[in-house]
Amino acid sequence: DVTADRSCRTLLWNYEEVLALLGAFPGVVPLVLCGHAHTGATAFDAKSRTHHRTCYSPLEFPGSYGCCAVMRDGEIRIEGRGS
């Protein structure tokens, strides 16, 4: 149930351990970026207060790019092209 097609093929082999660790320290890791997935994905884990973002595959969107900036106030901005 944790992936769109329920295959879990794109998850870390120890994702449950990682989620438990993030949940033990809520708010410490505000964002996890990974990629790529052909259709992209986004989720929020309320226990750890962590946003999870899987970037779109550049194979699906030629010429795509992304940029992530962390502001002084802690705001995280993600900008890009291709999705």
CSV table of C-alpha atoms in Angstrom, one decimal:
chain,number,residue,atom,x,y,z
A,1,ASP,CA,0.0,0.0,0.0
A,2,VAL,CA,3.0,2.4,0.3
A,3,THR,CA,3.5,2.8,-3.5
A,4,ALA,CA,1.0,3.7,-6.2
A,5,ASP,CA,1.1,0.2,-7.8
A,6,ARG,CA,1.5,-1.6,-4.4
A,7,SER,CA,4.8,-3.2,-5.6
A,8,CYS,CA,7.1,-1.4,-3.2
A,9,ARG,CA,9.9,-1.8,-5.9
A,10,THR,CA,11.1,1.8,-5.5
A,11,LEU,CA,11.4,1.9,-1.7
A,12,LEU,CA,14.5,1.5,0.4
A,13,TRP,CA,14.9,-2.0,1.5
A,14,ASN,CA,14.7,-0.8,5.1
A,15,TYR,CA,12.2,2.0,4.7
A,16,GLU,CA,10.2,1.0,7.8
A,17,GLU,CA,13.3,1.4,9.9
A,18,VAL,CA,14.0,4.8,8.4
A,19,LEU,CA,10.4,6.0,8.9
A,20,ALA,CA,10.6,4.8,12.5
A,21,LEU,CA,13.8,6.8,13.0
A,22,LEU,CA,12.3,9.9,11.5
A,23,GLY,CA,9.2,9.4,13.7
A,24,ALA,CA,11.3,9.3,16.8
A,25,PHE,CA,12.5,12.8,16.1
A,26,PRO,CA,9.5,14.7,14.7
A,27,GLY,CA,10.2,17.9,12.8
A,28,VAL,CA,13.9,17.4,12.5
A,29,VAL,CA,13.9,16.3,8.9
A,30,PRO,CA,11.3,18.5,7.1
A,31,LEU,CA,11.9,17.1,3.6
A,32,VAL,CA,13.1,14.0,1.9
A,33,LEU,CA,13.9,14.3,-1.8
A,34,CYS,CA,14.5,11.3,-3.9
A,35,GLY,CA,14.1,10.3,-7.5
A,36,HIS,CA,13.3,9.4,-9.9
A,37,ALA,CA,9.9,7.9,-10.6
A,38,HIS,CA,8.3,8.1,-14.0
A,39,THR,CA,5.2,9.7,-12.6
A,40,GLY,CA,6.6,11.4,-9.5
A,41,ALA,CA,5.1,11.2,-6.1
A,42,THR,CA,4.5,13.2,-3.0
A,43,ALA,CA,3.4,12.3,0.6
A,44,PHE,CA,3.4,13.7,4.1
A,45,ASP,CA,4.2,11.6,7.2
A,46,ALA,CA,2.3,13.2,10.1
A,47,LYS,CA,4.2,11.2,12.7
A,48,SER,CA,7.6,12.6,11.7
A,49,ARG,CA,6.2,15.8,10.1
A,50,THR,CA,8.3,15.0,7.0
A,51,HIS,CA,7.3,15.7,3.4
A,52,HIS,CA,8.5,13.1,0.9
A,53,ARG,CA,8.9,14.1,-2.7
A,54,THR,CA,10.0,11.8,-5.5
A,55,CYS,CA,11.0,13.8,-8.6
A,56,TYR,CA,9.7,13.1,-12.0
A,57,SER,CA,11.9,11.1,-14.4
A,58,PRO,CA,13.8,13.2,-16.9
A,59,LEU,CA,13.1,10.4,-19.4
A,60,GLU,CA,9.5,11.4,-19.3
A,61,PHE,CA,10.2,15.1,-19.5
A,62,PRO,CA,13.3,15.8,-21.7
A,63,GLY,CA,15.0,19.1,-20.8
A,64,SER,CA,13.5,19.1,-17.3
A,65,TYR,CA,15.4,20.4,-14.3
A,66,GLY,CA,14.8,21.2,-10.6
A,67,CYS,CA,16.3,23.5,-8.0
A,68,CYS,CA,15.9,23.4,-4.2
A,69,ALA,CA,16.6,26.3,-2.0
A,70,VAL,CA,16.5,26.4,1.8
A,71,MET,CA,15.7,29.9,3.1
A,72,ARG,CA,17.1,31.4,6.3
A,73,ASP,CA,13.6,31.1,8.0
A,74,GLY,CA,13.5,27.4,7.2
A,75,GLU,CA,11.2,27.6,4.2
A,76,ILE,CA,12.1,25.1,1.5
A,77,ARG,CA,11.4,26.2,-2.1
A,78,ILE,CA,11.4,23.7,-5.0
A,79,GLU,CA,11.2,25.1,-8.5
A,80,GLY,CA,11.6,23.3,-11.8
A,81,ARG,CA,10.4,22.6,-15.2
A,82,GLY,CA,9.2,19.4,-16.8
A,83,SER,CA,6.2,18.2,-14.9
